[in-house]
Amino acid sequence: MNEVRNLMPDKNKRNILPSAVFFILSFVPVFLFSGNVVSKEISPVYALIWSLFAGFTGWAAFFTGRVAGYRRGFFVTMATGFLVHFKFGLISKIFESSCFKGTPYCHIAIATSFFNYLYQQYLALMSGNWKLWAPVSIAFLWIFATLAAGRAFCSWSCFYGGIDDFFSGILKKPVLKLDKIAFAARDFPMALLIFFLLVSFSSMLPSYCLWLCPFKFTGELMDIDPGIKNIQMILMIAAIIFLVMLSFLLKKRAFCSILCPFGAWQAFFGKINPFRIGFDKEKCTECGICFQSCPVYAMDFKKGEKLKILDYCNLCGECVSACPENALNYSVFRIKTKDVESGFGKLLNPESFFILSILIFSGTLGSLFVPAAIHDVMHWLM
């Protein structure tokens, strides 16, 4: 034990310069993109604040090796920024917020209405009218996002998933345990995705958004008919309760695991992305800690059987941090590599590549609303 304590300072010293390099690699791309977008409406100082936060997240995760905790802080901050700027509409109107008023394309809506987008794209192409074609093409940017971020989109980039993650992380221990029911319903999001793809296409309406989405609480997508609107309100309130209370009580991301069709979308298309959680069965003691720590029911574990990491894994890193034997780690297509623990060689670890790539992606995505949210808050306070 004394030998380990003596080695720790040297290990940390060897990581100081590599961590600084990692900070720069995380900070610069986000700032270049964020500054370019934000400066058209507000001061680039807000872009600088967000970019520094993204860079700090990368630095802290790299230097300490504790990815999960810093990921959650970054993830929840993104979600808060999105809520403040795009969803607290009444507050924004009261304080006359001026920047980025438009609502962004929602990845959940695009996933469940993708057949609609394909059909609209076909009509736009046949018309030869670029003005009709170009806006619809934005849907294909979400396909690129799916392939680029892979399954990690749901734990690093989704501005709705961050809400679920926040409430699931409040308690130290779960009040309820519904593992058997949750695993029995684990493929329900895929069924939900297929159902709403067909229903949305037949009606040419964003049906999931109209009836199940818990995030339309500012009034958009509500029907003008009072009777239908009341039904929508009841379903929306029920979904919000499900999102908040069940995630809080289970200490699991209940909405993301059971009701979000985009999670199924990511599980299917995210296979193309190379990053995975790797598992070393020789180190495993079958303690089950990783299974208990997974917030999205993406692990199948039974004593005496090989641990299975399901396609629903979104690379949040909770199991990696929780495993006492270091049997789990980030990998590329689960190919085993010997990770370098310190020095510049650590920059070449699969974990470092993963954190850097997803942080740059999520940081640039967050640039579309987090700096604006900071501006909004400052404007309200002043």
Short mmCIF file of C-alpha atoms in Angstrom, two decimals:
data_model
loop_
_atom_site.label_atom_id
_atom_site.label_comp_id
_atom_site.label_asym_id
_atom_site.label_seq_id
_atom_site.Cartn_x
_atom_site.Cartn_y
_atom_site.Cartn_z
CA MET A 1 0.00 0.00 0.00
CA ASN A 2 2.85 2.39 0.84
CA GLU A 3 4.43 1.64 -2.52
CA VAL A 4 1.21 2.56 -4.30
CA ARG A 5 0.99 5.83 -2.37
CA ASN A 6 4.56 6.66 -3.30
CA LEU A 7 3.86 6.00 -6.97
CA MET A 8 0.71 8.15 -7.17
CA PRO A 9 2.45 11.55 -7.10
CA ASP A 10 4.81 10.50 -9.90
CA LYS A 11 1.89 9.20 -11.94
CA ASN A 12 0.04 12.47 -11.50
CA LYS A 13 3.13 14.46 -12.43
CA ARG A 14 3.51 12.45 -15.65
CA ASN A 15 -0.09 13.29 -16.50
CA ILE A 16 0.14 17.06 -16.05
CA LEU A 17 1.43 17.90 -19.54
CA PRO A 18 -0.65 15.24 -21.36
CA SER A 19 -3.73 16.53 -19.52
CA ALA A 20 -2.93 20.06 -20.68
CA VAL A 21 -2.69 18.79 -24.26
CA PHE A 22 -6.01 17.00 -23.83
CA PHE A 23 -7.58 20.21 -22.55
CA ILE A 24 -6.39 22.11 -25.62
CA LEU A 25 -7.61 19.38 -27.97
CA SER A 26 -11.04 19.51 -26.30
CA PHE A 27 -11.28 23.27 -25.97
CA VAL A 28 -10.10 24.59 -29.35
CA PRO A 29 -12.56 22.82 -31.74
CA VAL A 30 -15.54 23.66 -29.52
CA PHE A 31 -14.50 27.30 -29.20
CA LEU A 32 -13.90 27.72 -32.92
CA PHE A 33 -17.36 26.41 -33.74
CA SER A 34 -19.14 28.02 -30.79
CA GLY A 35 -17.49 31.38 -31.28
CA ASN A 36 -18.45 31.43 -34.95
CA VAL A 37 -22.10 30.64 -34.19
CA VAL A 38 -22.56 32.75 -31.07
CA SER A 39 -20.81 35.92 -32.29
CA LYS A 40 -23.60 36.47 -34.80
CA GLU A 41 -26.06 37.13 -31.98
CA ILE A 42 -24.27 37.64 -28.65
CA SER A 43 -20.84 38.22 -27.18
CA PRO A 44 -18.26 35.47 -27.86
CA VAL A 45 -17.53 35.54 -24.12
CA TYR A 46 -20.47 33.15 -23.64
CA ALA A 47 -18.94 30.79 -26.18
CA LEU A 48 -15.64 31.03 -24.30
CA ILE A 49 -17.32 30.06 -21.01
CA TRP A 50 -18.95 27.00 -22.58
CA SER A 51 -15.79 25.96 -24.39
CA LEU A 52 -13.72 26.25 -21.22
CA PHE A 53 -16.23 24.05 -19.44
CA ALA A 54 -16.01 21.44 -22.20
CA GLY A 55 -12.21 21.62 -22.05
CA PHE A 56 -12.23 21.27 -18.26
CA THR A 57 -14.47 18.21 -18.54
CA GLY A 58 -11.98 16.60 -20.90
CA TRP A 59 -9.02 17.56 -18.73
CA ALA A 60 -10.62 16.24 -15.52
CA ALA A 61 -11.75 12.94 -17.07
CA PHE A 62 -8.30 12.39 -18.59
CA PHE A 63 -6.28 13.41 -15.52
CA THR A 64 -8.32 11.51 -12.92
CA GLY A 65 -9.51 8.60 -15.06
CA ARG A 66 -13.00 9.00 -13.53
CA VAL A 67 -15.01 9.49 -16.69
CA ALA A 68 -18.55 8.81 -15.42
CA GLY A 69 -18.78 11.61 -12.85
CA TYR A 70 -17.46 14.37 -15.12
CA ARG A 71 -19.57 13.07 -17.99
CA ARG A 72 -22.67 13.46 -15.84
CA GLY A 73 -21.77 17.04 -14.93
CA PHE A 74 -21.25 17.91 -18.59
CA PHE A 75 -24.40 16.05 -19.65
CA VAL A 76 -26.67 17.67 -17.07
CA THR A 77 -25.25 21.11 -17.89
CA MET A 78 -26.14 20.59 -21.56
CA ALA A 79 -29.67 19.54 -20.64
CA THR A 80 -30.08 22.53 -18.33
CA GLY A 81 -28.90 24.88 -21.06
CA PHE A 82 -31.40 23.43 -23.48
CA LEU A 83 -34.26 23.71 -20.99
CA VAL A 84 -33.39 27.28 -20.06
CA HIS A 85 -33.12 28.54 -23.60
CA PHE A 86 -35.63 26.53 -25.61
CA LYS A 87 -38.16 25.16 -23.15
CA PHE A 88 -38.69 27.86 -20.55
CA GLY A 89 -40.58 29.84 -23.17
CA LEU A 90 -42.73 31.82 -20.79
CA ILE A 91 -39.69 33.02 -18.85
CA SER A 92 -37.94 33.95 -22.08
CA LYS A 93 -40.92 36.03 -23.21
CA ILE A 94 -41.17 37.82 -19.89
CA PHE A 95 -37.52 38.83 -19.98
CA GLU A 96 -37.47 39.38 -23.76
CA SER A 97 -34.59 37.05 -24.53
CA SER A 98 -33.34 37.91 -27.99
CA CYS A 99 -30.92 35.27 -29.25
CA PHE A 100 -31.63 32.00 -31.06
CA LYS A 101 -35.43 32.01 -30.77
CA GLY A 102 -35.91 29.12 -33.21
CA THR A 103 -36.61 25.65 -31.86
CA PRO A 104 -34.04 23.10 -33.05
CA TYR A 105 -34.80 19.85 -34.80
CA CYS A 106 -35.50 17.17 -32.21
CA HIS A 107 -33.70 13.86 -32.67
CA ILE A 108 -36.54 11.91 -31.02
CA ALA A 109 -39.05 13.45 -33.42
CA ILE A 110 -36.85 12.74 -36.44
CA ALA A 111 -36.34 9.11 -35.41
CA THR A 112 -40.06 8.41 -35.01
CA SER A 113 -41.00 10.42 -38.13
CA PHE A 114 -38.11 9.34 -40.34
CA PHE A 115 -40.33 7.83 -43.04
CA ASN A 116 -42.03 11.22 -43.27
CA TYR A 117 -38.68 12.94 -43.78
CA LEU A 118 -37.69 10.45 -46.45
CA TYR A 119 -40.95 11.04 -48.28
CA GLN A 120 -40.62 14.80 -47.98
CA GLN A 121 -37.05 14.58 -49.22
CA TYR A 122 -38.26 12.58 -52.22
CA LEU A 123 -40.91 15.21 -53.01
CA ALA A 124 -38.33 17.98 -52.64
CA LEU A 125 -35.90 16.23 -54.97
CA MET A 126 -38.61 15.61 -57.57
CA SER A 127 -39.66 19.27 -57.44
CA GLY A 128 -36.11 20.45 -58.10
CA ASN A 129 -36.69 23.29 -55.65
CA TRP A 130 -33.61 23.76 -53.46
CA LYS A 131 -35.59 25.88 -50.98
CA LEU A 132 -37.76 22.86 -50.24
CA TRP A 133 -34.93 20.38 -50.37
CA ALA A 134 -32.32 22.10 -48.18
CA PRO A 135 -34.32 22.40 -44.91
CA VAL A 136 -35.41 18.77 -45.07
CA SER A 137 -31.77 17.74 -45.54
CA ILE A 138 -31.15 18.76 -41.94
CA ALA A 139 -32.75 15.44 -40.98
CA PHE A 140 -29.80 13.70 -42.57
CA LEU A 141 -27.46 15.59 -40.26
CA TRP A 142 -29.04 13.60 -37.44
CA ILE A 143 -28.13 10.39 -39.26
CA PHE A 144 -24.55 11.64 -39.39
CA ALA A 145 -24.79 12.47 -35.68
CA THR A 146 -26.02 8.97 -35.00
CA LEU A 147 -23.10 7.43 -36.85
CA ALA A 148 -20.52 9.85 -35.45
CA ALA A 149 -21.54 9.69 -31.79
CA GLY A 150 -22.99 6.20 -31.88
CA ARG A 151 -24.64 4.94 -28.74
CA ALA A 152 -22.81 7.56 -26.70
CA PHE A 153 -25.22 10.19 -28.00
CA CYS A 154 -27.68 9.05 -25.33
CA SER A 155 -25.27 9.64 -22.45
CA TRP A 156 -23.24 12.63 -23.66
CA SER A 157 -25.26 14.61 -26.21
CA CYS A 158 -29.01 14.12 -25.75
CA PHE A 159 -30.35 17.27 -24.11
CA TYR A 160 -33.35 15.28 -22.88
CA GLY A 161 -31.36 12.35 -21.50
CA GLY A 162 -29.48 14.74 -19.24
CA ILE A 163 -32.70 15.43 -17.35
CA ASP A 164 -33.27 11.72 -16.80
CA ASP A 165 -29.63 11.30 -15.75
CA PHE A 166 -29.92 14.12 -13.21
CA PHE A 167 -32.92 12.66 -11.39
CA SER A 168 -31.50 9.14 -11.46
CA GLY A 169 -28.33 10.32 -9.76
CA ILE A 170 -29.82 12.16 -6.77
CA LEU A 171 -30.20 9.25 -4.35
CA LYS A 172 -27.30 7.12 -3.14
CA LYS A 173 -29.44 3.97 -3.12
CA PRO A 174 -32.61 3.07 -5.05
CA VAL A 175 -35.95 3.12 -3.23
CA LEU A 176 -37.51 0.67 -5.70
CA LYS A 177 -36.02 -2.23 -7.63
CA LEU A 178 -37.90 -3.33 -10.74
CA ASP A 179 -35.07 -5.07 -12.57
CA LYS A 180 -37.13 -8.04 -13.76
CA ILE A 181 -39.91 -5.85 -15.12
CA ALA A 182 -37.44 -3.42 -16.68
CA PHE A 183 -35.52 -6.19 -18.45
CA ALA A 184 -38.78 -7.73 -19.67
CA ALA A 185 -39.68 -4.33 -21.17
CA ARG A 186 -36.17 -3.52 -22.43
CA ASP A 187 -37.08 -4.05 -26.10
CA PHE A 188 -40.23 -1.96 -25.79
CA PRO A 189 -38.50 1.18 -27.17
CA MET A 190 -37.79 -0.71 -30.40
CA ALA A 191 -41.45 -1.70 -30.68
CA LEU A 192 -42.39 1.90 -29.89
CA LEU A 193 -40.06 3.18 -32.61
CA ILE A 194 -41.50 0.86 -35.26
CA PHE A 195 -45.07 1.64 -34.19
CA PHE A 196 -44.63 5.41 -34.38
CA LEU A 197 -42.67 5.21 -37.64
CA LEU A 198 -45.73 3.56 -39.21
CA VAL A 199 -48.35 5.71 -37.45
CA SER A 200 -46.50 8.95 -38.19
CA PHE A 201 -46.09 8.04 -41.84
CA SER A 202 -49.75 7.07 -42.25
CA SER A 203 -50.91 10.33 -40.65
CA MET A 204 -47.98 12.52 -41.82
CA LEU A 205 -47.84 13.91 -38.29
CA PRO A 206 -45.19 13.70 -35.51
CA SER A 207 -47.41 11.31 -33.52
CA TYR A 208 -44.92 10.58 -30.73
CA CYS A 209 -44.49 14.29 -30.07
CA LEU A 210 -48.24 14.83 -30.02
CA TRP A 211 -49.11 12.06 -27.60
CA LEU A 212 -46.17 10.80 -25.54
CA CYS A 213 -43.39 13.38 -25.45
CA PRO A 214 -43.00 14.80 -21.90
CA PHE A 215 -40.94 17.75 -23.15
CA LYS A 216 -43.66 19.83 -24.85
CA PHE A 217 -44.63 21.51 -21.58
CA THR A 218 -44.41 25.03 -22.98
CA GLY A 219 -47.50 24.42 -25.13
CA GLU A 220 -46.13 23.62 -28.57
CA LEU A 221 -47.64 20.64 -30.39
CA MET A 222 -50.91 20.91 -28.45
CA ASP A 223 -54.17 20.43 -30.36
CA ILE A 224 -56.60 23.37 -30.65
CA ASP A 225 -59.54 21.09 -29.82
CA PRO A 226 -60.09 21.37 -26.01
CA GLY A 227 -60.99 17.68 -25.59
CA ILE A 228 -57.93 16.39 -27.46
CA LYS A 229 -55.73 18.97 -25.76
CA ASN A 230 -56.88 17.74 -22.33
CA ILE A 231 -55.98 14.16 -23.25
CA GLN A 232 -52.58 15.35 -24.46
CA MET A 233 -52.06 17.24 -21.21
CA ILE A 234 -52.92 14.17 -19.12
CA LEU A 235 -50.52 11.99 -21.11
CA MET A 236 -47.83 14.65 -20.94
CA ILE A 237 -48.16 15.01 -17.15
CA ALA A 238 -48.07 11.22 -16.77
CA ALA A 239 -44.91 11.10 -18.90
CA ILE A 240 -43.28 13.86 -16.82
CA ILE A 241 -44.11 11.98 -13.60
CA PHE A 242 -42.67 8.85 -15.18
CA LEU A 243 -39.57 10.74 -16.23
CA VAL A 244 -38.94 12.36 -12.86
CA MET A 245 -40.34 10.09 -10.17
CA LEU A 246 -39.46 6.69 -11.54
CA SER A 247 -35.92 7.74 -12.44
CA PHE A 248 -35.57 9.22 -8.95
CA LEU A 249 -36.92 6.16 -7.12
CA LEU A 250 -35.21 3.50 -9.23
CA LYS A 251 -31.90 5.35 -9.53
CA LYS A 252 -32.10 4.34 -13.19
CA ARG A 253 -32.78 6.33 -16.33
CA ALA A 254 -36.33 5.03 -16.65
CA PHE A 255 -37.51 7.19 -19.55
CA CYS A 256 -34.37 6.55 -21.60
CA SER A 257 -34.59 2.81 -20.93
CA ILE A 258 -38.28 2.15 -21.44
CA LEU A 259 -40.03 5.02 -23.26
CA CYS A 260 -37.52 6.66 -25.59
CA PRO A 261 -37.63 5.33 -29.17
CA PHE A 262 -34.43 7.17 -30.03
CA GLY A 263 -32.54 4.82 -27.70
CA ALA A 264 -33.67 1.95 -29.94
CA TRP A 265 -32.62 3.98 -33.00
CA GLN A 266 -29.16 4.41 -31.49
CA ALA A 267 -28.90 0.76 -30.48
CA PHE A 268 -29.47 -0.24 -34.12
CA PHE A 269 -27.57 2.38 -36.11
CA GLY A 270 -24.97 3.03 -33.40
CA LYS A 271 -23.38 -0.34 -34.14
CA ILE A 272 -21.44 1.33 -36.93
CA ASN A 273 -19.62 3.52 -34.43
CA PRO A 274 -16.42 1.69 -33.33
CA PHE A 275 -16.39 2.51 -29.62
CA ARG A 276 -17.56 -0.13 -27.16
CA ILE A 277 -17.30 -1.12 -23.53
CA GLY A 278 -14.86 -4.04 -23.45
CA PHE A 279 -15.04 -6.88 -20.93
CA ASP A 280 -12.17 -8.98 -19.58
CA LYS A 281 -13.70 -12.20 -18.22
CA GLU A 282 -10.39 -13.25 -16.63
CA LYS A 283 -10.52 -10.30 -14.24
CA CYS A 284 -14.24 -10.64 -13.48
CA THR A 285 -15.14 -11.95 -10.01
CA GLU A 286 -18.90 -12.01 -10.73
CA CYS A 287 -19.58 -9.49 -7.98
CA GLY A 288 -22.40 -7.90 -10.00
CA ILE A 289 -21.41 -4.32 -9.14
CA CYS A 290 -21.27 -3.32 -12.81
CA PHE A 291 -24.74 -4.77 -13.36
CA GLN A 292 -26.13 -2.77 -10.45
CA SER A 293 -24.42 0.44 -11.55
CA CYS A 294 -25.71 0.42 -15.15
CA PRO A 295 -28.37 3.18 -15.33
CA VAL A 296 -30.04 1.95 -18.54
CA TYR A 297 -30.44 -1.80 -17.95
CA ALA A 298 -27.87 -2.57 -20.64
CA MET A 299 -26.19 -5.50 -18.87
CA ASP A 300 -27.41 -9.06 -18.53
CA PHE A 301 -25.78 -10.77 -15.56
CA LYS A 302 -26.37 -14.10 -13.84
CA LYS A 303 -24.04 -15.89 -11.47
CA GLY A 304 -21.99 -18.53 -13.25
CA GLU A 305 -22.72 -17.09 -16.70
CA LYS A 306 -20.75 -14.72 -18.90
CA LEU A 307 -21.64 -11.06 -18.52
CA LYS A 308 -23.45 -9.71 -21.57
CA ILE A 309 -23.28 -6.06 -22.60
CA LEU A 310 -26.41 -5.32 -24.61
CA ASP A 311 -26.77 -3.12 -27.67
CA TYR A 312 -28.54 -0.56 -25.47
CA CYS A 313 -25.25 0.32 -23.75
CA ASN A 314 -24.63 4.04 -24.26
CA LEU A 315 -21.03 4.18 -23.01
CA CYS A 316 -21.76 6.34 -19.97
CA GLY A 317 -18.84 4.72 -18.15
CA GLU A 318 -20.70 4.05 -14.89
CA CYS A 319 -19.80 0.35 -14.99
CA VAL A 320 -16.17 1.12 -15.86
CA SER A 321 -15.87 3.39 -12.83
CA ALA A 322 -17.73 0.99 -10.54
CA CYS A 323 -15.81 -2.20 -11.33
CA PRO A 324 -13.33 -2.88 -8.47
CA GLU A 325 -11.21 -5.22 -10.63
CA ASN A 326 -10.87 -2.94 -13.70
CA ALA A 327 -12.44 -5.68 -15.81
CA LEU A 328 -14.34 -3.17 -17.96
CA ASN A 329 -12.85 -0.49 -20.19
CA TYR A 330 -13.43 1.47 -23.36
CA SER A 331 -12.32 -0.29 -26.51
CA VAL A 332 -12.58 -0.19 -30.29
CA PHE A 333 -14.91 -2.98 -31.43
CA ARG A 334 -14.02 -4.72 -28.12
CA ILE A 335 -10.45 -5.37 -29.29
CA LYS A 336 -8.23 -5.81 -26.24
CA THR A 337 -5.42 -3.31 -25.83
CA LYS A 338 -3.05 -2.60 -22.98
CA ASP A 339 -3.91 0.86 -21.72
CA VAL A 340 -1.10 3.23 -20.78
CA GLU A 341 -1.78 4.63 -17.30
CA SER A 342 0.25 7.79 -17.49
CA GLY A 343 2.36 9.98 -19.75
CA PHE A 344 1.76 11.00 -23.35
CA GLY A 345 1.09 7.38 -24.29
CA LYS A 346 -2.21 7.70 -22.43
CA LEU A 347 -3.42 10.02 -25.21
CA LEU A 348 -3.47 6.98 -27.52
CA ASN A 349 -5.72 4.86 -25.29
CA PRO A 350 -9.16 3.96 -26.74
CA GLU A 351 -10.73 5.72 -23.75
CA SER A 352 -8.90 8.95 -24.58
CA PHE A 353 -9.91 8.77 -28.25
CA PHE A 354 -13.50 8.14 -27.24
CA ILE A 355 -13.70 10.98 -24.70
CA LEU A 356 -12.09 13.45 -27.07
CA SER A 357 -14.30 12.57 -30.06
CA ILE A 358 -17.60 12.53 -28.16
CA LEU A 359 -16.70 15.66 -26.17
CA ILE A 360 -15.92 17.64 -29.32
CA PHE A 361 -19.14 16.42 -30.92
CA SER A 362 -21.28 17.16 -27.85
CA GLY A 363 -19.50 20.44 -27.18
CA THR A 364 -20.18 21.73 -30.68
CA LEU A 365 -23.79 20.57 -30.46
CA GLY A 366 -24.19 22.30 -27.10
CA SER A 367 -22.79 25.46 -28.65
CA LEU A 368 -26.14 25.93 -30.38
CA PHE A 369 -27.91 26.64 -27.09
CA VAL A 370 -25.74 26.56 -23.92
CA PRO A 371 -23.94 29.91 -24.56
CA ALA A 372 -27.33 31.40 -25.39
CA ALA A 373 -28.73 29.99 -22.14
CA ILE A 374 -25.87 31.59 -20.18
CA HIS A 375 -26.70 34.86 -21.93
CA ASP A 376 -30.40 34.46 -21.05
CA VAL A 377 -29.66 33.87 -17.37
CA MET A 378 -27.30 36.86 -17.21
CA HIS A 379 -29.94 38.98 -18.94
CA TRP A 380 -32.63 37.93 -16.44
CA LEU A 381 -30.38 38.60 -13.45
CA MET A 382 -29.40 42.03 -14.68
#
